[in-house]
Amino acid sequence: MDDLDGRLSALISEVRHNPARSGKWRRATHKLLLEIQQLPKLKKSEHQNYPEALSLTFEWVCANIDKFELRDPSVSKSLVNWINGYLGWRIQDLYSPDKDAPMSLDEPISVDAGETTRLELLPDFTLSGLDDLIENAQKETTQRIGLELELYIEQDPEGKLKNSYPRSHPECNCQFLSMRRVLKNPPDRFQNLAEELKVKYTTLNSHWKKKCEPSLQEIARTLGYKQE
Amino acid sequence: MRTLAARNRPHSRIQTGMTIVNTAEIPLLRVPLELKAHEMARQLAAVQSTVSKGKRVYLNALAVYAVHSYLKWLQIETDLNFSDSFNPVKNAISNIADLVIPDIGSLECRPVLPGETAILLPEEVIQNRIGYVGVQFYDRLDSVQLLGFAPSFDSSNPPQQLAVAELMPIDTLIEQITRLEEAISFLETDDPVAVQVRSQIEARSTSNIVAQLEWIYRTREDYEWRYAGGEVLAGSAAGGEFTRESADRADTDLQDLAEALLEKLAGIWRDVA
């Protein structure tokens, strides 16, 4: 039995000998997952939603490791085969979408579009491509609560924000604080704002939390944004 | 017995600077990011005012989603819908990446981009957090890695950022959650101390009180437990210094109860570690 097999069997037995969800079970399971992720022979797929198949598989491994049986003298080989059995099905699921799903990513978009599927139209998710992805998503969105809220803060048409301040500190009002906290990027720190306005930090902080934040949420609601 | 508990406190080693955890030497767990996570993040980002805010919200959402997946594997239930980080309005007004663990508390999951060596801690994420998870991003957004964990700080003097090199291995997060869970279950038992504590705290949040007691256990010397714990049970904040004056004000009965409770919890927590 080599090192890896030794570590794997020790971890598997530790997981089995501790009740599920106990601290010891969780820590042993965590270590076992770390080992599993290093195994080179886990099934791969080019499918863009392969991460989902993988995540479901890790969840299944954690819940079912007590049912794992050794079918090969090598623990690692046996474990990989066992995991790949499940992972293979999850990968297959990616190509045969749920019939109940409202929209299939794999189906051709229309007869005219030929073989183009929604899946192929999805962007590749990268940090460097994120600005473009978000810019497009924002352009396509007609009601953007973040934007509407900022316009509201600037205009404050009914003076709701400007007229909300801690007693005898009118300059520390919700409109001013929102301009510095929401419109300004990066936002000012409460500590610095308190010094600038000569208001106690705790006064400013609790006014923001107890008055301004709830007002902004209420304004968002009246602007037509429904919170679930 | 209490000396033994103090010696076994795992977090205290880090805080006294005896052990420096070098996360680079420990293999990190990778969490795949499925399309659903990207779709949720995209929807949150789409309603923000600018691309840069959208990006902040998108990455925060992915970090939170990854920790949610990881905890799900370990059968720790979380609630994305109750997390402010999945609320478009809260996202528009603050930089948050919280993940609610029902009945336990909120965990802050902060993205760390390639090349970054510290985790930014905006003021809005200091209070009401049981701890912080650093989530490492790479250019490809099909997965992230869990860098490590830091438990809650003294909210009266919080740091503005956390160095990645100072994070503890991610299994300390599990330890922290398990501790809080076990303390909360203990408080639901018929143990006389638990019964007495329940009648003392009445309608106040058990998870919040447990989090404060855990903080005392982790950061205070054990001779301070009865005073600090007494103040928590009495309903005042656990932060700040425990002066003779404030100690005198606390009711002796409450201090006795706090001491008994912390000794019970220390016993439970020692077994967890």
PDB file of N, CA and C in Angstrom, chain B residues 173-250:
ATOM      1  N   LEU B 173     -12.524  26.986  10.179  1.00  0.00           N
ATOM      2  CA  LEU B 173     -13.897  27.465   9.966  1.00  0.00           C
ATOM      3  C   LEU B 173     -14.890  26.405  10.442  1.00  0.00           C
ATOM      4  N   ILE B 174     -14.581  25.154  10.090  1.00  0.00           N
ATOM      5  CA  ILE B 174     -15.463  24.062  10.478  1.00  0.00           C
ATOM      6  C   ILE B 174     -15.498  23.941  11.986  1.00  0.00           C
ATOM      7  N   GLU B 175     -14.306  24.105  12.582  1.00  0.00           N
ATOM      8  CA  GLU B 175     -14.213  24.036  14.030  1.00  0.00           C
ATOM      9  C   GLU B 175     -15.084  25.121  14.666  1.00  0.00           C
ATOM     10  N   GLN B 176     -14.976  26.331  14.101  1.00  0.00           N
ATOM     11  CA  GLN B 176     -15.741  27.463  14.633  1.00  0.00           C
ATOM     12  C   GLN B 176     -17.250  27.201  14.535  1.00  0.00           C
ATOM     13  N   ILE B 177     -17.708  26.755  13.368  1.00  0.00           N
ATOM     14  CA  ILE B 177     -19.135  26.497  13.176  1.00  0.00           C
ATOM     15  C   ILE B 177     -19.590  25.383  14.117  1.00  0.00           C
ATOM     16  N   THR B 178     -18.779  24.336  14.216  1.00  0.00           N
ATOM     17  CA  THR B 178     -19.150  23.204  15.069  1.00  0.00           C
ATOM     18  C   THR B 178     -19.244  23.645  16.535  1.00  0.00           C
ATOM     19  N   ARG B 179     -18.302  24.492  16.957  1.00  0.00           N
ATOM     20  CA  ARG B 179     -18.350  25.016  18.325  1.00  0.00           C
ATOM     21  C   ARG B 179     -19.649  25.753  18.593  1.00  0.00           C
ATOM     22  N   LEU B 180     -19.998  26.660  17.661  1.00  0.00           N
ATOM     23  CA  LEU B 180     -21.208  27.453  17.863  1.00  0.00           C
ATOM     24  C   LEU B 180     -22.436  26.549  17.876  1.00  0.00           C
ATOM     25  N   GLU B 181     -22.468  25.572  16.948  1.00  0.00           N
ATOM     26  CA  GLU B 181     -23.590  24.633  16.900  1.00  0.00           C
ATOM     27  C   GLU B 181     -23.735  23.878  18.213  1.00  0.00           C
ATOM     28  N   GLU B 182     -22.594  23.383  18.728  1.00  0.00           N
ATOM     29  CA  GLU B 182     -22.662  22.566  19.946  1.00  0.00           C
ATOM     30  C   GLU B 182     -23.052  23.392  21.150  1.00  0.00           C
ATOM     31  N   ALA B 183     -22.591  24.658  21.182  1.00  0.00           N
ATOM     32  CA  ALA B 183     -22.964  25.522  22.302  1.00  0.00           C
ATOM     33  C   ALA B 183     -24.463  25.813  22.258  1.00  0.00           C
ATOM     34  N   ILE B 184     -24.983  26.037  21.050  1.00  0.00           N
ATOM     35  CA  ILE B 184     -26.412  26.324  20.914  1.00  0.00           C
ATOM     36  C   ILE B 184     -27.229  25.082  21.296  1.00  0.00           C
ATOM     37  N   SER B 185     -26.790  23.893  20.887  1.00  0.00           N
ATOM     38  CA  SER B 185     -27.524  22.683  21.298  1.00  0.00           C
ATOM     39  C   SER B 185     -27.451  22.496  22.807  1.00  0.00           C
ATOM     40  N   PHE B 186     -26.287  22.816  23.398  1.00  0.00           N
ATOM     41  CA  PHE B 186     -26.188  22.672  24.857  1.00  0.00           C
ATOM     42  C   PHE B 186     -27.224  23.563  25.538  1.00  0.00           C
ATOM     43  N   LEU B 187     -27.385  24.773  25.023  1.00  0.00           N
ATOM     44  CA  LEU B 187     -28.332  25.708  25.652  1.00  0.00           C
ATOM     45  C   LEU B 187     -29.786  25.259  25.496  1.00  0.00           C
ATOM     46  N   GLU B 188     -30.018  24.258  24.638  1.00  0.00           N
ATOM     47  CA  GLU B 188     -31.385  23.743  24.494  1.00  0.00           C
ATOM     48  C   GLU B 188     -31.646  22.541  25.399  1.00  0.00           C
ATOM     49  N   THR B 189     -30.616  22.098  26.149  1.00  0.00           N
ATOM     50  CA  THR B 189     -30.775  20.895  26.977  1.00  0.00           C
ATOM     51  C   THR B 189     -31.420  21.219  28.334  1.00  0.00           C
ATOM     52  N   ASP B 190     -31.625  20.156  29.147  1.00  0.00           N
ATOM     53  CA  ASP B 190     -32.206  20.330  30.476  1.00  0.00           C
ATOM     54  C   ASP B 190     -31.143  20.518  31.551  1.00  0.00           C
ATOM     55  N   ASP B 191     -29.904  20.638  31.154  1.00  0.00           N
ATOM     56  CA  ASP B 191     -28.839  20.910  32.113  1.00  0.00           C
ATOM     57  C   ASP B 191     -29.220  22.162  32.926  1.00  0.00           C
ATOM     58  N   PRO B 192     -29.071  22.104  34.277  1.00  0.00           N
ATOM     59  CA  PRO B 192     -29.498  23.247  35.094  1.00  0.00           C
ATOM     60  C   PRO B 192     -28.882  24.579  34.646  1.00  0.00           C
ATOM     61  N   VAL B 193     -27.612  24.555  34.242  1.00  0.00           N
ATOM     62  CA  VAL B 193     -26.969  25.792  33.779  1.00  0.00           C
ATOM     63  C   VAL B 193     -27.682  26.309  32.526  1.00  0.00           C
ATOM     64  N   ALA B 194     -27.988  25.389  31.601  1.00  0.00           N
ATOM     65  CA  ALA B 194     -28.664  25.781  30.361  1.00  0.00           C
ATOM     66  C   ALA B 194     -30.049  26.363  30.664  1.00  0.00           C
ATOM     67  N   VAL B 195     -30.769  25.726  31.577  1.00  0.00           N
ATOM     68  CA  VAL B 195     -32.115  26.203  31.931  1.00  0.00           C
ATOM     69  C   VAL B 195     -32.041  27.614  32.510  1.00  0.00           C
ATOM     70  N   GLN B 196     -31.069  27.812  33.399  1.00  0.00           N
ATOM     71  CA  GLN B 196     -30.913  29.121  34.036  1.00  0.00           C
ATOM     72  C   GLN B 196     -30.525  30.196  33.011  1.00  0.00           C
ATOM     73  N   VAL B 197     -29.627  29.821  32.091  1.00  0.00           N
ATOM     74  CA  VAL B 197     -29.196  30.787  31.064  1.00  0.00           C
ATOM     75  C   VAL B 197     -30.384  31.160  30.180  1.00  0.00           C
ATOM     76  N   ARG B 198     -31.179  30.155  29.817  1.00  0.00           N
ATOM     77  CA  ARG B 198     -32.351  30.447  28.960  1.00  0.00           C
ATOM     78  C   ARG B 198     -33.285  31.446  29.612  1.00  0.00           C
ATOM     79  N   SER B 199     -33.506  31.305  30.930  1.00  0.00           N
ATOM     80  CA  SER B 199     -34.438  32.232  31.567  1.00  0.00           C
ATOM     81  C   SER B 199     -33.811  33.624  31.679  1.00  0.00           C
ATOM     82  N   GLN B 200     -32.480  33.663  31.735  1.00  0.00           N
ATOM     83  CA  GLN B 200     -31.796  34.959  31.807  1.00  0.00           C
ATOM     84  C   GLN B 200     -31.835  35.691  30.458  1.00  0.00           C
ATOM     85  N   ILE B 201     -31.580  34.982  29.368  1.00  0.00           N
ATOM     86  CA  ILE B 201     -31.478  35.687  28.079  1.00  0.00           C
ATOM     87  C   ILE B 201     -32.831  35.900  27.428  1.00  0.00           C
ATOM     88  N   GLU B 202     -33.856  35.203  27.898  1.00  0.00           N
ATOM     89  CA  GLU B 202     -35.230  35.380  27.407  1.00  0.00           C
ATOM     90  C   GLU B 202     -35.299  35.435  25.893  1.00  0.00           C
ATOM     91  N   ALA B 203     -35.761  36.573  25.365  1.00  0.00           N
ATOM     92  CA  ALA B 203     -36.024  36.644  23.925  1.00  0.00           C
ATOM     93  C   ALA B 203     -34.795  37.038  23.104  1.00  0.00           C
ATOM     94  N   ARG B 204     -33.676  37.310  23.794  1.00  0.00           N
ATOM     95  CA  ARG B 204     -32.498  37.723  23.014  1.00  0.00           C
ATOM     96  C   ARG B 204     -31.978  36.559  22.164  1.00  0.00           C
ATOM     97  N   SER B 205     -31.259  36.903  21.108  1.00  0.00           N
ATOM     98  CA  SER B 205     -30.792  35.879  20.167  1.00  0.00           C
ATOM     99  C   SER B 205     -29.713  34.996  20.800  1.00  0.00           C
ATOM    100  N   THR B 206     -29.994  33.693  20.865  1.00  0.00           N
ATOM    101  CA  THR B 206     -29.040  32.743  21.442  1.00  0.00           C
ATOM    102  C   THR B 206     -27.746  32.725  20.632  1.00  0.00           C
ATOM    103  N   SER B 207     -27.891  32.757  19.293  1.00  0.00           N
ATOM    104  CA  SER B 207     -26.688  32.641  18.464  1.00  0.00           C
ATOM    105  C   SER B 207     -25.752  33.826  18.695  1.00  0.00           C
ATOM    106  N   ASN B 208     -26.350  35.010  18.886  1.00  0.00           N
ATOM    107  CA  ASN B 208     -25.550  36.201  19.113  1.00  0.00           C
ATOM    108  C   ASN B 208     -24.799  36.106  20.450  1.00  0.00           C
ATOM    109  N   ILE B 209     -25.483  35.609  21.485  1.00  0.00           N
ATOM    110  CA  ILE B 209     -24.860  35.473  22.798  1.00  0.00           C
ATOM    111  C   ILE B 209     -23.769  34.407  22.753  1.00  0.00           C
ATOM    112  N   VAL B 210     -24.057  33.312  22.086  1.00  0.00           N
ATOM    113  CA  VAL B 210     -23.055  32.246  21.967  1.00  0.00           C
ATOM    114  C   VAL B 210     -21.816  32.762  21.232  1.00  0.00           C
ATOM    115  N   ALA B 211     -22.034  33.547  20.175  1.00  0.00           N
ATOM    116  CA  ALA B 211     -20.895  34.088  19.420  1.00  0.00           C
ATOM    117  C   ALA B 211     -20.039  34.975  20.322  1.00  0.00           C
ATOM    118  N   GLN B 212     -20.681  35.770  21.179  1.00  0.00           N
ATOM    119  CA  GLN B 212     -19.924  36.642  22.082  1.00  0.00           C
ATOM    120  C   GLN B 212     -19.158  35.823  23.123  1.00  0.00           C
ATOM    121  N   LEU B 213     -19.794  34.773  23.629  1.00  0.00           N
ATOM    122  CA  LEU B 213     -19.121  33.929  24.628  1.00  0.00           C
ATOM    123  C   LEU B 213     -17.931  33.199  24.008  1.00  0.00           C
ATOM    124  N   GLU B 214     -18.118  32.766  22.762  1.00  0.00           N
ATOM    125  CA  GLU B 214     -17.035  32.072  22.067  1.00  0.00           C
ATOM    126  C   GLU B 214     -15.850  33.018  21.877  1.00  0.00           C
ATOM    127  N   TRP B 215     -16.183  34.289  21.599  1.00  0.00           N
ATOM    128  CA  TRP B 215     -15.123  35.288  21.421  1.00  0.00           C
ATOM    129  C   TRP B 215     -14.341  35.487  22.723  1.00  0.00           C
ATOM    130  N   ILE B 216     -15.073  35.507  23.843  1.00  0.00           N
ATOM    131  CA  ILE B 216     -14.428  35.652  25.156  1.00  0.00           C
ATOM    132  C   ILE B 216     -13.519  34.448  25.424  1.00  0.00           C
ATOM    133  N   TYR B 217     -14.045  33.269  25.186  1.00  0.00           N
ATOM    134  CA  TYR B 217     -13.297  32.021  25.398  1.00  0.00           C
ATOM    135  C   TYR B 217     -11.999  32.033  24.586  1.00  0.00           C
ATOM    136  N   ARG B 218     -12.113  32.559  23.355  1.00  0.00           N
ATOM    137  CA  ARG B 218     -10.997  32.519  22.427  1.00  0.00           C
ATOM    138  C   ARG B 218      -9.952  33.592  22.716  1.00  0.00           C
ATOM    139  N   THR B 219     -10.388  34.768  23.199  1.00  0.00           N
ATOM    140  CA  THR B 219      -9.443  35.877  23.277  1.00  0.00           C
ATOM    141  C   THR B 219      -9.118  36.330  24.697  1.00  0.00           C
ATOM    142  N   ARG B 220      -9.913  35.928  25.681  1.00  0.00           N
ATOM    143  CA  ARG B 220      -9.684  36.414  27.046  1.00  0.00           C
ATOM    144  C   ARG B 220      -8.987  35.368  27.905  1.00  0.00           C
ATOM    145  N   GLU B 221      -8.251  35.836  28.871  1.00  0.00           N
ATOM    146  CA  GLU B 221      -7.682  34.917  29.855  1.00  0.00           C
ATOM    147  C   GLU B 221      -8.828  34.337  30.677  1.00  0.00           C
ATOM    148  N   ASP B 222      -8.648  33.110  31.189  1.00  0.00           N
ATOM    149  CA  ASP B 222      -9.813  32.486  31.835  1.00  0.00           C
ATOM    150  C   ASP B 222     -10.248  33.179  33.129  1.00  0.00           C
ATOM    151  N   TYR B 223      -9.317  33.925  33.792  1.00  0.00           N
ATOM    152  CA  TYR B 223      -9.777  34.632  35.001  1.00  0.00           C
ATOM    153  C   TYR B 223     -10.735  35.786  34.657  1.00  0.00           C
ATOM    154  N   GLU B 224     -10.767  36.181  33.377  1.00  0.00           N
ATOM    155  CA  GLU B 224     -11.669  37.268  32.963  1.00  0.00           C
ATOM    156  C   GLU B 224     -13.055  36.758  32.576  1.00  0.00           C
ATOM    157  N   TRP B 225     -13.167  35.424  32.422  1.00  0.00           N
ATOM    158  CA  TRP B 225     -14.409  34.868  31.890  1.00  0.00           C
ATOM    159  C   TRP B 225     -15.649  35.279  32.669  1.00  0.00           C
ATOM    160  N   ARG B 226     -15.560  35.221  34.025  1.00  0.00           N
ATOM    161  CA  ARG B 226     -16.786  35.463  34.788  1.00  0.00           C
ATOM    162  C   ARG B 226     -17.273  36.903  34.626  1.00  0.00           C
ATOM    163  N   TYR B 227     -16.338  37.849  34.540  1.00  0.00           N
ATOM    164  CA  TYR B 227     -16.750  39.254  34.387  1.00  0.00           C
ATOM    165  C   TYR B 227     -17.268  39.509  32.972  1.00  0.00           C
ATOM    166  N   ALA B 228     -16.444  39.104  31.998  1.00  0.00           N
ATOM    167  CA  ALA B 228     -16.818  39.335  30.601  1.00  0.00           C
ATOM    168  C   ALA B 228     -18.115  38.593  30.267  1.00  0.00           C
ATOM    169  N   GLY B 229     -18.193  37.330  30.672  1.00  0.00           N
ATOM    170  CA  GLY B 229     -19.383  36.521  30.413  1.00  0.00           C
ATOM    171  C   GLY B 229     -20.602  37.082  31.127  1.00  0.00           C
ATOM    172  N   GLY B 230     -20.382  37.596  32.353  1.00  0.00           N
ATOM    173  CA  GLY B 230     -21.484  38.188  33.116  1.00  0.00           C
ATOM    174  C   GLY B 230     -22.095  39.362  32.372  1.00  0.00           C
ATOM    175  N   GLU B 231     -21.234  40.165  31.757  1.00  0.00           N
ATOM    176  CA  GLU B 231     -21.743  41.317  31.004  1.00  0.00           C
ATOM    177  C   GLU B 231     -22.537  40.883  29.785  1.00  0.00           C
ATOM    178  N   VAL B 232     -22.084  39.816  29.136  1.00  0.00           N
ATOM    179  CA  VAL B 232     -22.827  39.308  27.979  1.00  0.00           C
ATOM    180  C   VAL B 232     -24.214  38.850  28.419  1.00  0.00           C
ATOM    181  N   LEU B 233     -24.257  38.091  29.518  1.00  0.00           N
ATOM    182  CA  LEU B 233     -25.554  37.597  29.992  1.00  0.00           C
ATOM    183  C   LEU B 233     -26.441  38.743  30.463  1.00  0.00           C
ATOM    184  N   ALA B 234     -25.795  39.791  31.010  1.00  0.00           N
ATOM    185  CA  ALA B 234     -26.575  40.938  31.480  1.00  0.00           C
ATOM    186  C   ALA B 234     -27.121  41.751  30.309  1.00  0.00           C
ATOM    187  N   GLY B 235     -26.512  41.571  29.136  1.00  0.00           N
ATOM    188  CA  GLY B 235     -27.051  42.245  27.956  1.00  0.00           C
ATOM    189  C   GLY B 235     -26.205  43.367  27.418  1.00  0.00           C
ATOM    190  N   SER B 236     -25.014  43.600  27.997  1.00  0.00           N
ATOM    191  CA  SER B 236     -24.163  44.644  27.422  1.00  0.00           C
ATOM    192  C   SER B 236     -23.167  44.007  26.461  1.00  0.00           C
ATOM    193  N   ALA B 237     -22.558  44.843  25.655  1.00  0.00           N
ATOM    194  CA  ALA B 237     -21.662  44.343  24.618  1.00  0.00           C
ATOM    195  C   ALA B 237     -20.410  43.740  25.229  1.00  0.00           C
ATOM    196  N   ALA B 238     -19.822  42.794  24.513  1.00  0.00           N
ATOM    197  CA  ALA B 238     -18.637  42.121  25.030  1.00  0.00           C
ATOM    198  C   ALA B 238     -17.350  42.856  24.689  1.00  0.00           C
ATOM    199  N   GLY B 239     -17.443  43.871  23.851  1.00  0.00           N
ATOM    200  CA  GLY B 239     -16.234  44.559  23.413  1.00  0.00           C
ATOM    201  C   GLY B 239     -15.666  45.436  24.514  1.00  0.00           C
ATOM    202  N   GLY B 240     -14.474  45.972  24.308  1.00  0.00           N
ATOM    203  CA  GLY B 240     -13.892  46.921  25.244  1.00  0.00           C
ATOM    204  C   GLY B 240     -13.232  46.249  26.435  1.00  0.00           C
ATOM    205  N   GLU B 241     -12.676  47.063  27.274  1.00  0.00           N
ATOM    206  CA  GLU B 241     -11.965  46.552  28.428  1.00  0.00           C
ATOM    207  C   GLU B 241     -12.950  46.288  29.568  1.00  0.00           C
ATOM    208  N   PHE B 242     -12.632  45.278  30.361  1.00  0.00           N
ATOM    209  CA  PHE B 242     -13.490  44.983  31.495  1.00  0.00           C
ATOM    210  C   PHE B 242     -12.846  45.569  32.732  1.00  0.00           C
ATOM    211  N   THR B 243     -13.271  46.768  33.090  1.00  0.00           N
ATOM    212  CA  THR B 243     -12.653  47.471  34.203  1.00  0.00           C
ATOM    213  C   THR B 243     -13.232  46.970  35.516  1.00  0.00           C
ATOM    214  N   ARG B 244     -12.556  47.317  36.584  1.00  0.00           N
ATOM    215  CA  ARG B 244     -13.042  46.945  37.900  1.00  0.00           C
ATOM    216  C   ARG B 244     -14.434  47.549  38.109  1.00  0.00           C
ATOM    217  N   GLU B 245     -14.580  48.766  37.620  1.00  0.00           N
ATOM    218  CA  GLU B 245     -15.856  49.462  37.805  1.00  0.00           C
ATOM    219  C   GLU B 245     -17.013  48.701  37.143  1.00  0.00           C
ATOM    220  N   SER B 246     -16.790  48.303  35.856  1.00  0.00           N
ATOM    221  CA  SER B 246     -17.876  47.611  35.155  1.00  0.00           C
ATOM    222  C   SER B 246     -18.088  46.228  35.753  1.00  0.00           C
ATOM    223  N   ALA B 247     -16.985  45.640  36.244  1.00  0.00           N
ATOM    224  CA  ALA B 247     -17.102  44.323  36.858  1.00  0.00           C
ATOM    225  C   ALA B 247     -17.953  44.416  38.125  1.00  0.00           C
ATOM    226  N   ASP B 248     -17.753  45.506  38.887  1.00  0.00           N
ATOM    227  CA  ASP B 248     -18.518  45.683  40.115  1.00  0.00           C
ATOM    228  C   ASP B 248     -20.000  45.820  39.832  1.00  0.00           C
ATOM    229  N   ARG B 249     -20.294  46.444  38.706  1.00  0.00           N
ATOM    230  CA  ARG B 249     -21.692  46.674  38.380  1.00  0.00           C
ATOM    231  C   ARG B 249     -22.416  45.369  38.049  1.00  0.00           C
ATOM    232  N   ALA B 250     -21.693  44.459  37.422  1.00  0.00           N
ATOM    233  CA  ALA B 250     -22.351  43.219  37.018  1.00  0.00           C
ATOM    234  C   ALA B 250     -22.765  42.426  38.251  1.00  0.00           C
TER     235      ALA B 250
END
